[in-house]
Amino acid sequence: MALRLRPNIFSVGSPFVQFGSSATAFSLSQACSVPNLGFHPLRLQRRKNLSPTTFFVRASRTESKGVTLGFRAPEFELPEPLTGKVWTLEDFEAYPALLVMFLCNHCPFVKHLKKDIVKLTKFFMEKGLAVVAISSNSVATHPQDGPEFMAEDAKLFKYPFPYLYDESQDVARDFGAVCTPEFFLFKKAGRRPFELVYHGQFDDSRPSNNVPVTGRDLGLAIDRVLSGQPVPSVQKPSIKWHPGKKF
């Protein structure tokens, strides 16, 4: 199904979205999973005639669901490893829109987009957008996603937003997050709570498809929110994808 867009809808002049057509084709996106959230995405299977330490991960693909547009942003209270500050939802109450991103250090899809996520968020933060990133990955399965490495990553890539650690994974459950990167864009009207208006992909680019990174999908949604326009309800969902790996 295609969403028809007006070529001049991106009013703030973002360098991340350029319209050469009035229609955008929709397809499924891919991302890395957030493990151990009760979804049991990884099925470890020991095979016969192999050494005791050899396991295979069975590939699976699940569409990111669990929340609907209009969903209210859950409360949270999480530490920022880089600064030690504890952040809550109330810290962003003065902003008209809030982008919550579930990221992690090791995911190849996050690595593919990381520099452009920084560019896009910095651009829109200067126009009034509030942004926060959260890592909910278990350090038991991915020690490289631990808080000390999160701090290093935030410093290395000069994150303009706080990068918070969800050790219990409770916040990921509350948001319904199941993959990385996963984007939740909320808008706020006056004293009303933040309400979800976009839960979709960054753009069509993937680590292996040679499509340039533009931030088109997310950038369009942010621009519409900040300019007071409705966000299309047809949105490309994130997909959690587990390639077969040998450990």
C-alpha atoms as an extended CHARMM CRD file, in Angstrom:
* protein
*
       247  EXT
         1         1  MET       CA              0.0000000000        0.0000000000        0.0000000000  PROA      1               0.0000000000
         2         2  ALA       CA              1.3330000000        3.4480000000       -0.8640000000  PROA      2               0.0000000000
         3         3  LEU       CA              1.0800000000        6.6910000000        1.0560000000  PROA      3               0.0000000000
         4         4  ARG       CA              0.7910000000        9.7220000000       -1.1870000000  PROA      4               0.0000000000
         5         5  LEU       CA              2.7510000000       12.7170000000        0.0140000000  PROA      5               0.0000000000
         6         6  ARG       CA              2.7420000000       16.2840000000       -1.1610000000  PROA      6               0.0000000000
         7         7  PRO       CA              6.2400000000       17.2170000000       -2.3890000000  PROA      7               0.0000000000
         8         8  ASN       CA              6.3840000000       20.3850000000       -0.2810000000  PROA      8               0.0000000000
         9         9  ILE       CA              5.1320000000       18.9160000000        2.9810000000  PROA      9               0.0000000000
        10        10  PHE       CA              8.5650000000       19.0190000000        4.6320000000  PROA      10              0.0000000000
        11        11  SER       CA              8.3130000000       22.6650000000        5.5890000000  PROA      11              0.0000000000
        12        12  VAL       CA             11.3230000000       23.1090000000        7.8880000000  PROA      12              0.0000000000
        13        13  GLY       CA             13.8620000000       22.2890000000        5.1900000000  PROA      13              0.0000000000
        14        14  SER       CA             15.4350000000       19.2180000000        6.7040000000  PROA      14              0.0000000000
        15        15  PRO       CA             18.4860000000       17.8640000000        4.8390000000  PROA      15              0.0000000000
        16        16  PHE       CA             17.3090000000       14.3280000000        5.6340000000  PROA      16              0.0000000000
        17        17  VAL       CA             14.1730000000       14.1940000000        3.5100000000  PROA      17              0.0000000000
        18        18  GLN       CA             14.0220000000       14.9520000000       -0.1920000000  PROA      18              0.0000000000
        19        19  PHE       CA             10.9150000000       14.1980000000       -2.1650000000  PROA      19              0.0000000000
        20        20  GLY       CA             11.3480000000       13.1840000000       -5.7740000000  PROA      20              0.0000000000
        21        21  SER       CA              7.9450000000       11.5240000000       -5.9820000000  PROA      21              0.0000000000
        22        22  SER       CA              4.4650000000       11.9880000000       -4.6270000000  PROA      22              0.0000000000
        23        23  ALA       CA              4.2440000000        8.4090000000       -3.4230000000  PROA      23              0.0000000000
        24        24  THR       CA              6.2830000000        6.2750000000       -1.1000000000  PROA      24              0.0000000000
        25        25  ALA       CA              6.0550000000        2.4890000000       -1.3640000000  PROA      25              0.0000000000
        26        26  PHE       CA              5.6890000000        0.5930000000        1.8610000000  PROA      26              0.0000000000
        27        27  SER       CA              7.5170000000       -2.6190000000        2.7650000000  PROA      27              0.0000000000
        28        28  LEU       CA              8.6810000000       -4.3850000000        5.8930000000  PROA      28              0.0000000000
        29        29  SER       CA             11.7540000000       -3.1590000000        7.7650000000  PROA      29              0.0000000000
        30        30  GLN       CA             14.3190000000       -5.1540000000        9.7180000000  PROA      30              0.0000000000
        31        31  ALA       CA             16.0320000000       -4.6120000000       13.0330000000  PROA      31              0.0000000000
        32        32  CYS       CA             17.7450000000       -6.3670000000       15.9240000000  PROA      32              0.0000000000
        33        33  SER       CA             15.7600000000       -7.8160000000       18.7840000000  PROA      33              0.0000000000
        34        34  VAL       CA             15.7010000000       -6.7300000000       22.4100000000  PROA      34              0.0000000000
        35        35  PRO       CA             16.1890000000      -10.0820000000       24.1900000000  PROA      35              0.0000000000
        36        36  ASN       CA             14.6870000000      -11.4640000000       27.3780000000  PROA      36              0.0000000000
        37        37  LEU       CA             11.5210000000       -9.3840000000       27.4390000000  PROA      37              0.0000000000
        38        38  GLY       CA              9.1400000000      -12.2750000000       27.6840000000  PROA      38              0.0000000000
        39        39  PHE       CA              8.8110000000      -12.6420000000       23.9060000000  PROA      39              0.0000000000
        40        40  HSD       CA             11.3260000000      -15.5240000000       23.8100000000  PROA      40              0.0000000000
        41        41  PRO       CA             12.7130000000      -14.5230000000       20.4130000000  PROA      41              0.0000000000
        42        42  LEU       CA             15.8130000000      -16.7150000000       20.6370000000  PROA      42              0.0000000000
        43        43  ARG       CA             15.3900000000      -20.4620000000       20.5820000000  PROA      43              0.0000000000
        44        44  LEU       CA             18.6320000000      -22.1250000000       21.5630000000  PROA      44              0.0000000000
        45        45  GLN       CA             18.8920000000      -25.6700000000       20.3440000000  PROA      45              0.0000000000
        46        46  ARG       CA             21.6800000000      -28.0930000000       21.2120000000  PROA      46              0.0000000000
        47        47  ARG       CA             22.3680000000      -30.4960000000       18.3800000000  PROA      47              0.0000000000
        48        48  LYS       CA             23.5790000000      -34.0170000000       18.6700000000  PROA      48              0.0000000000
        49        49  ASN       CA             27.1610000000      -34.9680000000       17.9150000000  PROA      49              0.0000000000
        50        50  LEU       CA             28.4120000000      -31.4580000000       18.6500000000  PROA      50              0.0000000000
        51        51  SER       CA             30.6370000000      -30.2250000000       21.4350000000  PROA      51              0.0000000000
        52        52  PRO       CA             28.8150000000      -29.2160000000       24.6590000000  PROA      52              0.0000000000
        53        53  THR       CA             29.5470000000      -25.5230000000       24.0610000000  PROA      53              0.0000000000
        54        54  THR       CA             28.1290000000      -25.3350000000       20.5390000000  PROA      54              0.0000000000
        55        55  PHE       CA             24.6650000000      -23.8470000000       20.0800000000  PROA      55              0.0000000000
        56        56  PHE       CA             22.6790000000      -22.6650000000       17.0950000000  PROA      56              0.0000000000
        57        57  VAL       CA             20.1750000000      -19.8280000000       17.0970000000  PROA      57              0.0000000000
        58        58  ARG       CA             17.1260000000      -20.5500000000       14.9730000000  PROA      58              0.0000000000
        59        59  ALA       CA             16.2160000000      -17.6160000000       12.7540000000  PROA      59              0.0000000000
        60        60  SER       CA             12.8510000000      -15.9500000000       13.2990000000  PROA      60              0.0000000000
        61        61  ARG       CA             11.0950000000      -12.7810000000       12.2560000000  PROA      61              0.0000000000
        62        62  THR       CA              8.3610000000      -10.9800000000       14.1720000000  PROA      62              0.0000000000
        63        63  GLU       CA              6.6660000000       -7.6950000000       13.4040000000  PROA      63              0.0000000000
        64        64  SER       CA              6.9320000000       -5.0790000000       16.1070000000  PROA      64              0.0000000000
        65        65  LYS       CA              3.4500000000       -4.6160000000       17.5310000000  PROA      65              0.0000000000
        66        66  GLY       CA              1.9070000000       -4.2000000000       20.9640000000  PROA      66              0.0000000000
        67        67  VAL       CA              1.1010000000       -0.4770000000       20.8690000000  PROA      67              0.0000000000
        68        68  THR       CA             -1.3360000000        1.5670000000       18.8340000000  PROA      68              0.0000000000
        69        69  LEU       CA             -1.3550000000        5.1890000000       17.7830000000  PROA      69              0.0000000000
        70        70  GLY       CA             -2.7010000000        7.3200000000       20.5990000000  PROA      70              0.0000000000
        71        71  PHE       CA             -0.8710000000        5.1900000000       23.1780000000  PROA      71              0.0000000000
        72        72  ARG       CA              0.2610000000        7.3800000000       26.0860000000  PROA      72              0.0000000000
        73        73  ALA       CA              3.9460000000        7.5410000000       26.9220000000  PROA      73              0.0000000000
        74        74  PRO       CA              4.6630000000        5.4480000000       30.0380000000  PROA      74              0.0000000000
        75        75  GLU       CA              6.3910000000        6.9300000000       33.0330000000  PROA      75              0.0000000000
        76        76  PHE       CA             10.0460000000        6.0350000000       33.4580000000  PROA      76              0.0000000000
        77        77  GLU       CA             12.9900000000        6.7840000000       35.7250000000  PROA      77              0.0000000000
        78        78  LEU       CA             16.3180000000        5.7040000000       34.2900000000  PROA      78              0.0000000000
        79        79  PRO       CA             20.0000000000        6.5680000000       34.7660000000  PROA      79              0.0000000000
        80        80  GLU       CA             22.2610000000        8.0340000000       32.1130000000  PROA      80              0.0000000000
        81        81  PRO       CA             25.5950000000        6.1630000000       32.3370000000  PROA      81              0.0000000000
        82        82  LEU       CA             27.5670000000        9.0360000000       30.7830000000  PROA      82              0.0000000000
        83        83  THR       CA             26.6010000000       11.6490000000       33.3900000000  PROA      83              0.0000000000
        84        84  GLY       CA             25.0380000000        9.6740000000       36.2320000000  PROA      84              0.0000000000
        85        85  LYS       CA             21.8850000000       11.7780000000       35.9840000000  PROA      85              0.0000000000
        86        86  VAL       CA             18.5060000000       10.0980000000       36.4460000000  PROA      86              0.0000000000
        87        87  TRP       CA             15.9090000000       11.0890000000       33.8640000000  PROA      87              0.0000000000
        88        88  THR       CA             12.1210000000       10.8400000000       34.0270000000  PROA      88              0.0000000000
        89        89  LEU       CA              9.2740000000       11.5160000000       31.6210000000  PROA      89              0.0000000000
        90        90  GLU       CA              8.5640000000       14.7340000000       33.5180000000  PROA      90              0.0000000000
        91        91  ASP       CA             11.8910000000       16.1550000000       32.3380000000  PROA      91              0.0000000000
        92        92  PHE       CA             10.3730000000       16.4530000000       28.8570000000  PROA      92              0.0000000000
        93        93  GLU       CA              6.9360000000       17.8110000000       29.7720000000  PROA      93              0.0000000000
        94        94  ALA       CA              7.7010000000       21.3070000000       28.4700000000  PROA      94              0.0000000000
        95        95  TYR       CA              8.3000000000       20.0550000000       24.9100000000  PROA      95              0.0000000000
        96        96  PRO       CA              5.6260000000       19.7410000000       22.2030000000  PROA      96              0.0000000000
        97        97  ALA       CA              7.0060000000       16.4120000000       20.9730000000  PROA      97              0.0000000000
        98        98  LEU       CA              9.1520000000       13.5950000000       22.3230000000  PROA      98              0.0000000000
        99        99  LEU       CA             11.0930000000       10.9780000000       20.3930000000  PROA      99              0.0000000000
       100       100  VAL       CA             11.9220000000        7.8340000000       22.3740000000  PROA      100             0.0000000000
       101       101  MET       CA             14.4250000000        5.5420000000       20.6610000000  PROA      101             0.0000000000
       102       102  PHE       CA             15.3570000000        2.0410000000       21.7520000000  PROA      102             0.0000000000
       103       103  LEU       CA             18.9680000000        1.5350000000       20.7020000000  PROA      103             0.0000000000
       104       104  CYS       CA             21.9710000000       -0.5430000000       21.6830000000  PROA      104             0.0000000000
       105       105  ASN       CA             25.6800000000       -0.6520000000       20.8970000000  PROA      105             0.0000000000
       106       106  HSD       CA             26.0950000000       -3.9880000000       19.1240000000  PROA      106             0.0000000000
       107       107  CYS       CA             23.1640000000       -4.1130000000       16.6830000000  PROA      107             0.0000000000
       108       108  PRO       CA             24.3080000000       -3.8300000000       13.0410000000  PROA      108             0.0000000000
       109       109  PHE       CA             21.1270000000       -1.9620000000       12.1380000000  PROA      109             0.0000000000
       110       110  VAL       CA             21.8360000000        0.6650000000       14.8120000000  PROA      110             0.0000000000
       111       111  LYS       CA             25.4610000000        0.9080000000       13.7030000000  PROA      111             0.0000000000
       112       112  HSD       CA             24.2920000000        1.4490000000       10.1350000000  PROA      112             0.0000000000
       113       113  LEU       CA             22.1160000000        4.4110000000       11.1460000000  PROA      113             0.0000000000
       114       114  LYS       CA             23.9500000000        5.7680000000       14.1690000000  PROA      114             0.0000000000
       115       115  LYS       CA             25.6860000000        8.7860000000       12.6170000000  PROA      115             0.0000000000
       116       116  ASP       CA             22.5270000000        9.8080000000       10.7860000000  PROA      116             0.0000000000
       117       117  ILE       CA             20.3900000000        9.3480000000       13.8930000000  PROA      117             0.0000000000
       118       118  VAL       CA             22.6980000000       11.8690000000       15.5660000000  PROA      118             0.0000000000
       119       119  LYS       CA             22.4090000000       14.2970000000       12.6400000000  PROA      119             0.0000000000
       120       120  LEU       CA             18.6280000000       14.0330000000       12.3920000000  PROA      120             0.0000000000
       121       121  THR       CA             17.9480000000       14.3570000000       16.1060000000  PROA      121             0.0000000000
       122       122  LYS       CA             20.3450000000       17.2800000000       16.4810000000  PROA      122             0.0000000000
       123       123  PHE       CA             18.6000000000       19.0670000000       13.6060000000  PROA      123             0.0000000000
       124       124  PHE       CA             15.1310000000       18.6410000000       15.0950000000  PROA      124             0.0000000000
       125       125  MET       CA             16.1820000000       19.2370000000       18.6940000000  PROA      125             0.0000000000
       126       126  GLU       CA             17.1530000000       22.7300000000       17.5900000000  PROA      126             0.0000000000
       127       127  LYS       CA             13.5560000000       23.1270000000       16.4110000000  PROA      127             0.0000000000
       128       128  GLY       CA             11.9520000000       22.0660000000       19.6970000000  PROA      128             0.0000000000
       129       129  LEU       CA             11.9380000000       18.2630000000       19.6730000000  PROA      129             0.0000000000
       130       130  ALA       CA             12.8190000000       16.3830000000       22.8700000000  PROA      130             0.0000000000
       131       131  VAL       CA             14.7860000000       13.1650000000       22.3460000000  PROA      131             0.0000000000
       132       132  VAL       CA             15.8310000000       10.3040000000       24.5910000000  PROA      132             0.0000000000
       133       133  ALA       CA             17.4690000000        6.9650000000       23.7770000000  PROA      133             0.0000000000
       134       134  ILE       CA             17.1270000000        3.8290000000       25.8950000000  PROA      134             0.0000000000
       135       135  SER       CA             19.1010000000        0.5750000000       25.9140000000  PROA      135             0.0000000000
       136       136  SER       CA             17.2960000000       -2.4050000000       27.4230000000  PROA      136             0.0000000000
       137       137  ASN       CA             19.5880000000       -5.1880000000       26.2640000000  PROA      137             0.0000000000
       138       138  SER       CA             20.7180000000       -7.7430000000       28.8200000000  PROA      138             0.0000000000
       139       139  VAL       CA             24.4210000000       -7.5650000000       29.6500000000  PROA      139             0.0000000000
       140       140  ALA       CA             24.2750000000      -11.3130000000       30.2860000000  PROA      140             0.0000000000
       141       141  THR       CA             23.7190000000      -11.9340000000       26.5820000000  PROA      141             0.0000000000
       142       142  HSD       CA             25.3740000000       -8.7920000000       25.2140000000  PROA      142             0.0000000000
       143       143  PRO       CA             28.0150000000       -7.4350000000       27.6190000000  PROA      143             0.0000000000
       144       144  GLN       CA             29.0480000000       -4.8600000000       24.9960000000  PROA      144             0.0000000000
       145       145  ASP       CA             25.7100000000       -3.1550000000       25.6380000000  PROA      145             0.0000000000
       146       146  GLY       CA             26.4950000000       -2.5520000000       29.3110000000  PROA      146             0.0000000000
       147       147  PRO       CA             26.3830000000        0.9290000000       30.8840000000  PROA      147             0.0000000000
       148       148  GLU       CA             30.1330000000        1.5880000000       30.7350000000  PROA      148             0.0000000000
       149       149  PHE       CA             30.1290000000        0.9000000000       26.9880000000  PROA      149             0.0000000000
       150       150  MET       CA             26.9700000000        2.9690000000       26.5640000000  PROA      150             0.0000000000
       151       151  ALA       CA             28.7910000000        5.9320000000       28.0770000000  PROA      151             0.0000000000
       152       152  GLU       CA             31.7200000000        5.4050000000       25.7130000000  PROA      152             0.0000000000
       153       153  ASP       CA             29.3860000000        5.2100000000       22.7170000000  PROA      153             0.0000000000
       154       154  ALA       CA             27.4880000000        8.3410000000       23.7060000000  PROA      154             0.0000000000
       155       155  LYS       CA             30.7510000000       10.2310000000       24.0880000000  PROA      155             0.0000000000
       156       156  LEU       CA             32.3320000000        8.8580000000       20.8940000000  PROA      156             0.0000000000
       157       157  PHE       CA             29.3540000000        9.7140000000       18.6760000000  PROA      157             0.0000000000
       158       158  LYS       CA             28.5340000000       12.9120000000       20.5760000000  PROA      158             0.0000000000
       159       159  TYR       CA             24.9230000000       12.0080000000       21.2700000000  PROA      159             0.0000000000
       160       160  PRO       CA             22.9290000000       15.2410000000       21.6460000000  PROA      160             0.0000000000
       161       161  PHE       CA             20.3230000000       13.2910000000       23.6520000000  PROA      161             0.0000000000
       162       162  PRO       CA             20.5450000000       11.3140000000       26.9220000000  PROA      162             0.0000000000
       163       163  TYR       CA             21.2560000000        7.5890000000       26.4450000000  PROA      163             0.0000000000
       164       164  LEU       CA             19.5890000000        5.7490000000       29.3390000000  PROA      164             0.0000000000
       165       165  TYR       CA             20.0620000000        2.2660000000       30.7580000000  PROA      165             0.0000000000
       166       166  ASP       CA             16.9770000000        0.1080000000       31.3640000000  PROA      166             0.0000000000
       167       167  GLU       CA             18.6210000000       -2.6700000000       33.3890000000  PROA      167             0.0000000000
       168       168  SER       CA             15.3680000000       -4.2940000000       34.5210000000  PROA      168             0.0000000000
       169       169  GLN       CA             13.8700000000       -4.0410000000       31.0060000000  PROA      169             0.0000000000
       170       170  ASP       CA             10.6460000000       -2.8570000000       32.6420000000  PROA      170             0.0000000000
       171       171  VAL       CA             10.5800000000        0.3220000000       30.5500000000  PROA      171             0.0000000000
       172       172  ALA       CA             10.9540000000       -1.6520000000       27.3240000000  PROA      172             0.0000000000
       173       173  ARG       CA              8.0050000000       -3.7990000000       28.3940000000  PROA      173             0.0000000000
       174       174  ASP       CA              5.9380000000       -0.7170000000       29.2080000000  PROA      174             0.0000000000
       175       175  PHE       CA              6.6160000000        0.7420000000       25.7720000000  PROA      175             0.0000000000
       176       176  GLY       CA              6.1580000000       -2.5780000000       24.0240000000  PROA      176             0.0000000000
       177       177  ALA       CA              9.6400000000       -2.3110000000       22.5090000000  PROA      177             0.0000000000
       178       178  VAL       CA             10.9820000000       -5.5090000000       20.9620000000  PROA      178             0.0000000000
       179       179  CYS       CA             13.7850000000       -4.4590000000       18.6110000000  PROA      179             0.0000000000
       180       180  THR       CA             16.5670000000       -1.9980000000       17.9190000000  PROA      180             0.0000000000
       181       181  PRO       CA             16.3930000000        0.5340000000       16.5390000000  PROA      181             0.0000000000
       182       182  GLU       CA             12.7580000000        1.1780000000       17.4350000000  PROA      182             0.0000000000
       183       183  PHE       CA             11.2710000000        4.6590000000       17.2950000000  PROA      183             0.0000000000
       184       184  PHE       CA              8.3160000000        6.0540000000       19.2620000000  PROA      184             0.0000000000
       185       185  LEU       CA              7.2990000000        9.6270000000       18.4240000000  PROA      185             0.0000000000
       186       186  PHE       CA              4.8770000000       11.3030000000       20.8230000000  PROA      186             0.0000000000
       187       187  LYS       CA              3.1590000000       14.6760000000       20.5970000000  PROA      187             0.0000000000
       188       188  LYS       CA              1.7960000000       16.7830000000       23.4040000000  PROA      188             0.0000000000
       189       189  ALA       CA             -1.0520000000       19.2720000000       23.2500000000  PROA      189             0.0000000000
       190       190  GLY       CA             -1.0410000000       21.6360000000       26.2110000000  PROA      190             0.0000000000
       191       191  ARG       CA             -1.4490000000       19.7580000000       29.4650000000  PROA      191             0.0000000000
       192       192  ARG       CA             -2.4930000000       16.5340000000       27.7960000000  PROA      192             0.0000000000
       193       193  PRO       CA             -0.1480000000       13.5470000000       28.1480000000  PROA      193             0.0000000000
       194       194  PHE       CA              2.2540000000       12.6050000000       25.3800000000  PROA      194             0.0000000000
       195       195  GLU       CA              0.3990000000       10.5040000000       22.7940000000  PROA      195             0.0000000000
       196       196  LEU       CA              1.9820000000        8.2290000000       20.1930000000  PROA      196             0.0000000000
       197       197  VAL       CA              1.7310000000        9.4580000000       16.6100000000  PROA      197             0.0000000000
       198       198  TYR       CA              4.5290000000        7.4970000000       14.9130000000  PROA      198             0.0000000000
       199       199  HSD       CA              5.9300000000        4.0210000000       15.5150000000  PROA      199             0.0000000000
       200       200  GLY       CA              7.8860000000        3.0790000000       12.4300000000  PROA      200             0.0000000000
       201       201  GLN       CA             11.2130000000        2.9010000000       10.6770000000  PROA      201             0.0000000000
       202       202  PHE       CA             13.9850000000        5.4610000000       10.1670000000  PROA      202             0.0000000000
       203       203  ASP       CA             13.9840000000        4.9700000000        6.3910000000  PROA      203             0.0000000000
       204       204  ASP       CA             14.3580000000        2.2380000000        3.7640000000  PROA      204             0.0000000000
       205       205  SER       CA             18.1190000000        1.8520000000        4.1660000000  PROA      205             0.0000000000
       206       206  ARG       CA             19.5180000000       -1.4360000000        5.4940000000  PROA      206             0.0000000000
       207       207  PRO       CA             23.1130000000       -2.5330000000        6.1030000000  PROA      207             0.0000000000
       208       208  SER       CA             23.1240000000       -4.6650000000        2.9580000000  PROA      208             0.0000000000
       209       209  ASN       CA             20.7050000000       -3.0820000000        0.4630000000  PROA      209             0.0000000000
       210       210  ASN       CA             22.8470000000       -0.1340000000       -0.7150000000  PROA      210             0.0000000000
       211       211  VAL       CA             19.9530000000        2.2920000000       -0.2200000000  PROA      211             0.0000000000
       212       212  PRO       CA             21.2540000000        5.6820000000        1.0100000000  PROA      212             0.0000000000
       213       213  VAL       CA             20.3880000000        6.6760000000        4.5740000000  PROA      213             0.0000000000
       214       214  THR       CA             18.0210000000        9.6600000000        4.4940000000  PROA      214             0.0000000000
       215       215  GLY       CA             15.8900000000        9.4970000000        7.6500000000  PROA      215             0.0000000000
       216       216  ARG       CA             12.9260000000       10.1150000000        5.3420000000  PROA      216             0.0000000000
       217       217  ASP       CA             10.1840000000        8.2660000000        7.2340000000  PROA      217             0.0000000000
       218       218  LEU       CA             11.0360000000        9.4410000000       10.7300000000  PROA      218             0.0000000000
       219       219  GLY       CA             12.0020000000       12.9340000000        9.5790000000  PROA      219             0.0000000000
       220       220  LEU       CA              8.6850000000       13.4340000000        7.8070000000  PROA      220             0.0000000000
       221       221  ALA       CA              6.7690000000       12.3670000000       10.9100000000  PROA      221             0.0000000000
       222       222  ILE       CA              8.7560000000       14.7100000000       13.1610000000  PROA      222             0.0000000000
       223       223  ASP       CA              8.3040000000       17.6290000000       10.7900000000  PROA      223             0.0000000000
       224       224  ARG       CA              4.5580000000       17.0710000000       10.6240000000  PROA      224             0.0000000000
       225       225  VAL       CA              4.2790000000       17.0210000000       14.4130000000  PROA      225             0.0000000000
       226       226  LEU       CA              6.3650000000       20.1610000000       14.8980000000  PROA      226             0.0000000000
       227       227  SER       CA              4.4320000000       21.9970000000       12.1840000000  PROA      227             0.0000000000
       228       228  GLY       CA              1.0430000000       20.9870000000       13.5860000000  PROA      228             0.0000000000
       229       229  GLN       CA              0.1020000000       18.6320000000       10.7570000000  PROA      229             0.0000000000
       230       230  PRO       CA             -1.3140000000       15.1130000000       11.1380000000  PROA      230             0.0000000000
       231       231  VAL       CA              1.0520000000       12.1720000000       10.8100000000  PROA      231             0.0000000000
       232       232  PRO       CA             -0.0360000000        9.4840000000        8.3070000000  PROA      232             0.0000000000
       233       233  SER       CA             -1.4030000000        6.4300000000       10.0770000000  PROA      233             0.0000000000
       234       234  VAL       CA              0.1110000000        4.0890000000        7.4900000000  PROA      234             0.0000000000
       235       235  GLN       CA              3.6330000000        3.4880000000        8.7610000000  PROA      235             0.0000000000
       236       236  LYS       CA              6.3380000000        0.9360000000        7.9970000000  PROA      236             0.0000000000
       237       237  PRO       CA              6.7240000000       -1.2950000000       11.0480000000  PROA      237             0.0000000000
       238       238  SER       CA              9.9890000000       -2.4750000000       12.5140000000  PROA      238             0.0000000000
       239       239  ILE       CA             10.8620000000       -6.1590000000       12.2310000000  PROA      239             0.0000000000
       240       240  LYS       CA             13.0300000000       -8.0480000000       14.6790000000  PROA      240             0.0000000000
       241       241  TRP       CA             15.2940000000      -10.3470000000       12.7300000000  PROA      241             0.0000000000
       242       242  HSD       CA             17.5680000000      -13.0550000000       14.0990000000  PROA      242             0.0000000000
       243       243  PRO       CA             20.1190000000      -14.2460000000       11.5510000000  PROA      243             0.0000000000
       244       244  GLY       CA             21.3970000000      -17.7760000000       12.1360000000  PROA      244             0.0000000000
       245       245  LYS       CA             24.5270000000      -17.5810000000       14.2740000000  PROA      245             0.0000000000
       246       246  LYS       CA             26.8970000000      -20.0930000000       15.7480000000  PROA      246             0.0000000000
       247       247  PHE       CA             28.1740000000      -19.5820000000       19.2770000000  PROA      247             0.0000000000
